[in-house]
Tab-separated table of C-alpha atoms and ligand atoms in Angstrom:
chain	number	residue	atom	x	y	z
A	1	ALA	CA	119.399	103.252	12.053
A	2	LEU	CA	118.834	105.993	9.368
A	3	ASN	CA	116.591	104.810	6.231
A	4	GLU	CA	114.396	106.652	3.975
A	5	ARG	CA	111.755	105.909	6.541
A	6	THR	CA	113.238	108.149	9.331
A	7	ARG	CA	111.486	111.285	9.923
A	8	LEU	CA	113.390	112.813	12.478
A	9	VAL	CA	116.960	112.445	14.262
A	10	TRP	CA	116.772	113.770	18.107
A	11	PHE	CA	119.398	113.785	20.722
A	12	GLU	CA	120.626	116.325	23.339
A	13	THR	CA	124.462	116.897	24.041
A	14	PRO	CA	125.993	117.230	26.504
A	15	THR	CA	123.680	113.986	27.731
A	16	ASN	CA	122.534	113.999	31.271
A	17	PRO	CA	123.985	112.627	33.164
A	18	TRP	CA	127.073	111.135	31.507
A	19	LEU	CA	128.158	114.602	29.723
A	20	LYS	CA	128.833	112.819	26.145
A	21	LEU	CA	128.650	115.015	23.439
A	22	VAL	CA	127.316	114.434	20.302
A	23	ASP	CA	129.220	116.461	17.119
A	24	VAL	CA	125.648	118.315	15.780
A	25	ALA	CA	127.564	119.897	12.490
A	26	MET	CA	128.771	115.675	12.008
A	27	VAL	CA	125.119	114.622	12.292
A	28	ALA	CA	123.456	117.168	10.206
A	29	ASP	CA	125.829	116.651	7.594
A	30	THR	CA	125.023	112.906	7.617
A	31	VAL	CA	121.402	113.135	7.959
A	32	GLY	CA	121.279	115.601	5.143
A	33	HIS	CA	122.450	112.530	2.652
A	34	VAL	CA	119.607	110.209	4.079
A	35	PRO	CA	116.826	109.429	1.351
A	36	ALA	CA	114.315	111.530	1.823
A	37	ALA	CA	111.192	110.439	3.440
A	38	ARG	CA	108.014	111.657	1.265
A	39	GLY	CA	110.284	113.994	-0.308
A	40	GLU	CA	111.712	115.213	3.144
A	41	ARG	CA	114.563	114.679	4.813
A	42	PRO	CA	114.440	113.855	8.386
A	43	LEU	CA	114.840	117.132	10.941
A	44	VAL	CA	117.434	117.439	13.175
A	45	VAL	CA	116.437	118.235	16.808
A	46	VAL	CA	119.094	119.113	19.602
A	47	ASP	CA	117.995	119.444	23.102
A	48	ASN	CA	120.375	122.432	24.144
A	49	THR	CA	119.171	122.428	27.912
A	50	PHE	CA	122.621	121.407	29.343
A	51	ALA	CA	124.598	123.948	27.015
A	52	SER	CA	122.188	126.873	26.726
A	53	PRO	CA	122.540	129.155	23.863
A	54	ALA	CA	125.111	131.063	25.520
A	55	LEU	CA	127.626	128.182	25.013
A	56	GLN	CA	126.163	126.221	21.998
A	57	ARG	CA	124.149	127.179	18.886
A	58	PRO	CA	122.318	123.897	17.097
A	59	ILE	CA	120.963	126.021	14.691
A	60	HIS	CA	124.144	127.345	13.619
A	61	LEU	CA	125.883	124.009	13.273
A	62	GLY	CA	123.075	122.749	11.053
A	63	ALA	CA	120.355	121.427	13.276
A	64	ASP	CA	116.732	122.335	12.358
A	65	VAL	CA	115.196	122.553	15.843
A	66	SER	CA	117.316	123.452	19.104
A	67	PHE	CA	114.867	123.401	22.500
A	68	HIS	CA	115.439	123.634	25.957
A	69	SER	CA	113.516	122.870	29.305
A	70	SER	CA	113.501	126.837	30.225
A	71	THR	CA	113.155	125.062	33.995
A	72	LYS	CA	116.979	125.047	33.766
A	73	TYR	CA	119.604	127.808	32.378
A	74	LEU	CA	117.273	130.101	30.836
A	75	ALA	CA	114.897	131.185	33.351
A	76	GLY	CA	117.954	130.013	35.756
A	77	HIS	CA	116.404	130.218	39.188
A	78	SER	CA	114.452	127.289	39.480
A	79	ASP	CA	110.903	128.699	39.974
A	80	THR	CA	109.327	128.189	36.672
A	81	VAL	CA	108.698	124.891	34.539
A	82	SER	CA	108.331	125.480	30.927
A	83	GLY	CA	109.732	124.881	27.642
A	84	VAL	CA	111.239	126.506	24.601
A	85	ALA	CA	111.875	125.151	20.686
A	86	ALA	CA	113.832	127.457	18.335
A	87	THR	CA	113.858	126.925	14.597
A	88	ASN	CA	114.871	128.464	11.447
A	89	ARG	CA	112.096	126.862	9.446
A	90	GLY	CA	109.286	128.659	8.687
A	91	ASP	CA	107.116	125.522	7.985
A	92	VAL	CA	108.202	123.765	11.671
A	93	ALA	CA	107.468	127.151	13.099
A	94	GLU	CA	104.218	127.244	11.721
A	95	ARG	CA	103.131	123.375	12.327
A	96	LEU	CA	104.074	123.568	16.199
A	97	ARG	CA	102.283	127.118	16.571
A	98	PHE	CA	99.296	125.463	15.015
A	99	LEU	CA	99.705	122.278	17.134
A	100	GLN	CA	100.139	124.632	20.422
A	101	ASN	CA	96.588	126.467	19.499
A	102	ALA	CA	95.099	123.033	18.633
A	103	MET	CA	96.163	121.230	21.767
A	104	GLY	CA	96.718	124.074	24.362
A	105	ALA	CA	100.305	123.209	25.005
A	106	VAL	CA	101.432	126.589	25.651
A	107	PRO	CA	103.404	128.239	28.912
A	108	GLY	CA	101.530	130.543	30.897
A	109	PRO	CA	102.273	134.232	30.820
A	110	PHE	CA	104.135	134.607	34.148
A	111	ASP	CA	106.162	131.515	33.217
A	112	CYS	CA	107.099	133.368	30.240
A	113	PHE	CA	107.830	136.250	32.348
A	114	LEU	CA	110.118	134.283	34.524
A	115	ALA	CA	111.943	132.872	31.492
A	116	LEU	CA	112.761	136.348	29.504
A	117	ARG	CA	113.637	137.915	32.799
A	118	GLY	CA	116.225	134.887	33.057
A	119	LEU	CA	117.401	135.501	29.656
A	120	ARG	CA	118.649	139.087	30.443
A	121	THR	CA	121.011	137.651	32.547
A	122	LEU	CA	122.152	134.139	30.708
A	123	ALA	CA	125.109	135.062	29.258
A	124	LEU	CA	126.604	135.979	32.552
A	125	ARG	CA	125.554	133.473	34.408
A	126	MET	CA	126.554	130.862	31.955
A	127	ASP	CA	130.202	132.196	32.346
A	128	ARG	CA	129.785	131.689	36.016
A	129	HIS	CA	128.471	128.316	35.911
A	130	ALA	CA	131.251	127.284	33.609
A	131	ALA	CA	134.120	128.959	35.891
A	132	ASN	CA	132.720	127.106	39.035
A	133	GLY	CA	132.410	124.129	36.433
A	134	THR	CA	135.619	124.391	35.632
A	135	ALA	CA	137.094	124.948	39.069
A	136	ILE	CA	134.929	122.076	40.648
A	137	ALA	CA	136.306	119.729	37.925
A	138	SER	CA	139.690	120.053	38.708
A	139	MET	CA	139.147	120.315	41.934
A	140	LEU	CA	138.063	116.470	41.773
A	141	SER	CA	140.147	115.628	39.331
A	142	ALA	CA	143.261	116.223	41.506
A	143	ARG	CA	142.051	113.891	44.319
A	144	ASP	CA	143.168	110.633	44.721
A	145	ASP	CA	139.644	109.372	46.666
A	146	VAL	CA	137.908	110.183	42.787
A	147	GLU	CA	137.244	107.460	40.727
A	148	LEU	CA	136.462	108.785	37.453
A	149	VAL	CA	135.464	112.803	36.646
A	150	ARG	CA	133.049	113.628	33.367
A	151	TYR	CA	133.494	117.415	32.751
A	152	PRO	CA	133.777	118.544	28.810
A	153	GLY	CA	136.221	120.857	29.636
A	154	LEU	CA	138.696	118.846	31.219
A	155	ALA	CA	141.532	118.341	28.248
A	156	GLU	CA	144.190	116.345	29.913
A	157	GLY	CA	145.118	114.091	32.736
A	158	ARG	CA	143.576	111.124	33.784
A	159	HIS	CA	139.903	112.438	33.561
A	160	ALA	CA	140.216	114.111	30.331
A	161	HIS	CA	137.313	113.815	28.786
A	162	PRO	CA	137.336	111.772	25.318
A	163	GLN	CA	135.303	114.403	23.476
A	164	ALA	CA	137.344	117.722	24.917
A	165	ALA	CA	138.374	118.669	21.244
A	166	LEU	CA	134.969	118.438	20.125
A	167	ALA	CA	133.662	120.441	23.523
A	168	ASP	CA	136.586	123.398	22.210
A	169	ARG	CA	134.837	123.101	18.922
A	170	GLN	CA	131.230	123.337	19.524
A	171	MET	CA	130.858	124.720	22.556
A	172	ARG	CA	131.972	128.266	23.631
A	173	LEU	CA	132.203	126.998	27.182
A	174	PRO	CA	132.124	123.679	28.817
A	175	GLY	CA	128.943	124.504	30.942
A	176	GLY	CA	128.181	123.911	34.905
A	177	MET	CA	127.310	120.368	34.699
A	178	VAL	CA	129.775	117.791	36.428
A	179	SER	CA	129.682	114.205	37.176
A	180	PHE	CA	132.086	112.030	39.055
A	181	ILE	CA	132.343	108.332	40.625
A	182	PRO	CA	134.093	108.477	44.041
A	183	SER	CA	136.446	105.970	44.816
A	184	ALA	CA	135.402	103.131	47.300
A	185	GLY	CA	136.959	103.649	50.804
A	186	GLY	CA	137.295	107.308	52.300
A	187	ARG	CA	137.162	107.549	56.051
A	188	SER	CA	134.293	104.672	56.857
A	189	HIS	CA	135.429	102.195	54.071
A	190	ARG	CA	132.316	102.612	52.327
A	191	SER	CA	131.821	101.223	48.758
A	192	ALA	CA	131.545	103.834	45.871
A	193	ALA	CA	127.704	104.044	45.934
A	194	GLU	CA	127.721	104.354	49.637
A	195	ARG	CA	130.507	107.236	49.527
A	196	ALA	CA	128.258	108.665	46.741
A	197	ARG	CA	125.280	108.691	48.807
A	198	ALA	CA	127.210	110.024	51.657
A	199	ILE	CA	128.812	113.332	49.641
A	200	SER	CA	125.431	114.209	48.708
A	201	GLU	CA	123.739	114.159	52.354
A	202	ALA	CA	126.909	115.882	53.426
A	203	THR	CA	127.041	118.995	51.562
A	204	ARG	CA	125.593	122.304	52.936
A	205	ILE	CA	125.825	125.054	49.712
A	206	PHE	CA	125.386	121.760	47.093
A	207	ALA	CA	121.545	120.936	47.720
A	208	LEU	CA	120.266	117.534	47.437
A	209	ALA	CA	117.839	117.884	45.171
A	210	GLU	CA	116.520	116.897	41.189
A	211	SER	CA	116.666	119.574	38.469
A	212	LEU	CA	119.597	121.862	36.985
A	213	GLY	CA	120.595	125.196	35.701
A	214	GLY	CA	119.840	127.528	38.611
A	215	VAL	CA	121.580	130.110	40.235
A	216	GLU	CA	121.829	127.745	43.164
A	217	SER	CA	124.681	124.426	43.266
A	218	LEU	CA	122.299	121.264	43.344
A	219	ILE	CA	123.836	117.481	43.980
A	220	GLU	CA	122.219	114.289	43.341
A	221	VAL	CA	122.628	110.689	43.117
A	222	PRO	CA	121.081	109.797	39.260
A	223	ALA	CA	120.538	106.013	39.559
A	224	VAL	CA	118.080	106.491	42.691
A	225	MET	CA	116.861	110.476	41.553
A	226	THR	CA	116.589	111.605	38.061
A	227	HIS	CA	117.310	108.020	36.327
A	228	ALA	CA	115.820	105.819	38.847
A	229	SER	CA	112.992	105.382	36.047
A	230	VAL	CA	115.717	103.928	33.569
A	231	ALA	CA	116.852	101.186	36.004
A	232	GLY	CA	117.290	97.803	34.679
A	233	SER	CA	117.048	99.606	30.967
A	234	PRO	CA	120.437	100.271	28.916
A	235	LEU	CA	120.076	103.568	30.175
A	236	GLU	CA	120.986	102.534	33.630
A	237	VAL	CA	123.166	104.430	35.262
A	238	PRO	CA	125.633	103.396	38.094
A	239	ASP	CA	124.577	103.844	41.744
A	240	SER	CA	127.939	105.291	42.446
A	241	LEU	CA	127.457	108.242	40.017
A	242	VAL	CA	126.697	111.855	41.383
A	243	ARG	CA	125.372	114.657	39.463
A	244	LEU	CA	126.395	118.369	40.075
A	245	SER	CA	124.536	121.092	38.988
A	246	CYS	CA	127.391	123.930	39.590
A	247	GLY	CA	125.494	127.320	40.721
A	248	ILE	CA	126.881	131.018	40.521
A	249	GLU	CA	128.281	131.242	44.017
A	250	ALA	CA	131.817	132.056	44.904
A	251	ALA	CA	134.069	129.000	43.764
A	252	ASP	CA	135.738	128.891	46.847
A	253	ASP	CA	132.682	128.344	49.007
A	254	LEU	CA	131.913	125.549	46.588
A	255	LEU	CA	135.310	123.613	46.708
A	256	ALA	CA	135.377	123.828	49.980
A	257	ASP	CA	131.921	122.410	50.853
A	258	LEU	CA	132.111	119.460	48.141
A	259	GLY	CA	135.890	119.246	49.728
A	260	GLN	CA	134.434	118.551	52.993
A	261	ALA	CA	131.916	115.992	51.852
A	262	LEU	CA	134.741	114.198	50.412
A	263	ASP	CA	136.414	114.248	53.328
A	264	ARG	CA	133.588	112.967	55.537
A	265	ALA	CA	132.230	110.533	53.310
B	301	PLP	C1	118.131	117.586	29.157
B	301	PLP	C2	117.192	118.060	29.627
B	301	PLP	N1	116.038	118.145	28.721
B	301	PLP	C3	114.848	118.246	29.221
B	301	PLP	C4	114.311	117.768	30.239
B	301	PLP	C5	113.018	117.845	30.679
B	301	PLP	O1	112.652	119.397	31.453
B	301	PLP	P1	111.406	119.858	32.276
B	301	PLP	O2	111.473	119.547	33.526
B	301	PLP	O3	111.530	121.140	31.954
B	301	PLP	O4	109.902	118.885	31.528
B	301	PLP	C6	115.456	117.862	31.275
B	301	PLP	C7	114.966	117.873	32.650
B	301	PLP	O5	115.538	117.084	33.402
B	301	PLP	C8	116.755	117.708	30.724
B	301	PLP	O6	117.509	117.500	31.673
């Protein structure tokens, strides 16, 4: 799809909710060889929300702009809606500043305060989110009532992530987001979609809610929640898929909570 008319290449990695990875350095290198539109090669823009700058540095990998929903990990406490764009390109920064000034797309001072305060603990929180994500993904992988686990840190076994080597290369740690599909069956002989719903309603510590990246763990069923609007499109996700945002609670509490929900569903 890249040609001389391409102005922008925009992607997220890991993706929401499948946690697929895009090789940022490879894309940046490929885009660097595209014939320039109006004398400029396309801008490479990475949505770095799922990894955060503590785990992944797209600009160091060759991207022009790295942006975040700071609603998520950057602020980290589910108490602001805001966004951040970072660039090492002076011309892009100047253009964004002009547009913000002209159109008024600026965050409020209190949202900035919350994001800046969140940043102070970002590195610590991301270490814990990733440790909990790893523990949860391993627990899910070991269960025979789970059909599929997707987590960039799973390098081996039945549920190994197909891009685990890339995750290892491009991310400092695999992050706190885990997706899985339960098997059909369970105690009440439910379909996989029924079990997904039952699991998400049976957790006590994982709150049933959208959004992600906060200190508290969240669970959701993307097909009927965050991704309901893409039903019927190529981006549609199965109604049996469950997405977890692993918070910073004690790992044992999270494992016990999700374990009992799976047992009951
Ligand atoms: C990867 C990603 N990018 C951007 C956004 C948009 O963020 P906001 O809710 O701050 O508008 C989201 C929100 O779900 C997201 O998951």
